[in-house]
Structures are given as structure tokens and as C-alpha cells.
């Protein structure tokens, strides 16, 4: 079994995580990110705001990718 497993139950997704693979701090960060994504999805941003967000993410990635990828 993998450390992440996804099931469905009616209109819900059930995500199972192996406790030995993830610590509580990481999980709380993931839950907070999901909450932010849910709230952002509910908002009706105009396209210019969305493109600004993409630009910010791209700039961040260009400045920080060396932390995650050894080139």
C-alpha cells in the first residue's frame, strides 16, 4: 500500500495517509493550504488578478527552485 490512498464515499473524498510517512505539522500545513484553495475557489476573481497570482508563483519558483531541484 502506498502512503497516500484516496477513496470515495457518496459525495465525499476520503484521503488516508500513513502516519509513519507524514508528521502532524506537515498535515496541518496541507489542511491549511486546502482551506485557502477552497476559499479562493469560492471567490470570483477577475482574470487580471488570477494572472497576477500566476506571475507571483512563477517569480517565487524561479527564485526558490534550487531548494527543491538539484540542477
GROMACS .gro file of C-alpha atoms in nm:
model
   71
    1UNK     CA    1   0.000   0.000   0.000
    2UNK     CA    2   0.120   0.349  -0.077
    3UNK     CA    3   0.146   0.615   0.190
    4UNK     CA    4  -0.149   0.806   0.034
    5UNK     CA    5  -0.479   0.641  -0.053
    6UNK     CA    6  -0.794   0.804  -0.195
    7UNK     CA    7  -1.144   0.658  -0.164
    8UNK     CA    8  -1.489   0.796  -0.235
    9UNK     CA    9  -1.794   0.761  -0.016
   10UNK     CA   10  -2.106   0.912  -0.165
   11UNK     CA   11  -2.030   1.278  -0.232
   12UNK     CA   12  -1.708   1.281  -0.025
   13UNK     CA   13  -1.344   1.201  -0.086
   14UNK     CA   14  -1.164   1.010   0.188
   15UNK     CA   15  -0.788   1.053   0.199
   16UNK     CA   16  -0.584   0.810   0.407
   17UNK     CA   17  -0.227   0.898   0.499
   18UNK     CA   18   0.025   0.660   0.654
   19UNK     CA   19   0.123   0.821   0.987
   20UNK     CA   20   0.480   0.697   0.951
   21UNK     CA   21   0.519   0.896   0.627
   22UNK     CA   22   0.387   1.236   0.739
   23UNK     CA   23   0.422   1.433   1.059
   24UNK     CA   24   0.141   1.633   1.216
   25UNK     CA   25   0.298   1.969   1.127
   26UNK     CA   26   0.309   1.874   0.758
   27UNK     CA   27  -0.052   1.755   0.771
   28UNK     CA   28  -0.172   2.076   0.936
   29UNK     CA   29   0.005   2.276   0.664
   30UNK     CA   30  -0.167   2.068   0.397
   31UNK     CA   31  -0.507   2.119   0.559
   32UNK     CA   32  -0.448   2.495   0.579
   33UNK     CA   33  -0.348   2.501   0.210
   34UNK     CA   34  -0.666   2.310   0.119
   35UNK     CA   35  -0.874   2.560   0.316
   36UNK     CA   36  -0.712   2.852   0.135
   37UNK     CA   37  -0.764   2.682  -0.202
   38UNK     CA   38  -1.131   2.624  -0.117
   39UNK     CA   39  -1.182   2.988  -0.017
   40UNK     CA   40  -1.001   3.114  -0.327
   41UNK     CA   41  -1.212   2.888  -0.546
   42UNK     CA   42  -1.530   3.035  -0.395
   43UNK     CA   43  -1.422   3.391  -0.476
   44UNK     CA   44  -1.496   3.527  -0.819
   45UNK     CA   45  -1.166   3.690  -0.909
   46UNK     CA   46  -1.131   3.871  -1.236
   47UNK     CA   47  -0.876   3.727  -1.480
   48UNK     CA   48  -0.621   4.003  -1.418
   49UNK     CA   49  -0.595   3.906  -1.051
   50UNK     CA   50  -0.553   3.542  -1.148
   51UNK     CA   51  -0.276   3.626  -1.395
   52UNK     CA   52  -0.105   3.835  -1.124
   53UNK     CA   53  -0.116   3.531  -0.895
   54UNK     CA   54   0.039   3.315  -1.166
   55UNK     CA   55   0.313   3.573  -1.213
   56UNK     CA   56   0.384   3.579  -0.839
   57UNK     CA   57   0.403   3.199  -0.826
   58UNK     CA   58   0.632   3.192  -1.129
   59UNK     CA   59   0.865   3.453  -0.979
   60UNK     CA   60   0.871   3.264  -0.649
   61UNK     CA   61   0.951   2.936  -0.824
   62UNK     CA   62   1.234   3.093  -1.024
   63UNK     CA   63   1.385   3.229  -0.702
   64UNK     CA   64   1.338   2.910  -0.495
   65UNK     CA   65   1.354   2.610  -0.729
   66UNK     CA   66   1.716   2.541  -0.639
   67UNK     CA   67   1.592   2.450  -0.290
   68UNK     CA   68   1.389   2.164  -0.438
   69UNK     CA   69   1.571   2.059  -0.757
   70UNK     CA   70   1.944   1.996  -0.791
   71UNK     CA   71   2.037   2.124  -1.133
   0.00000   0.00000   0.00000
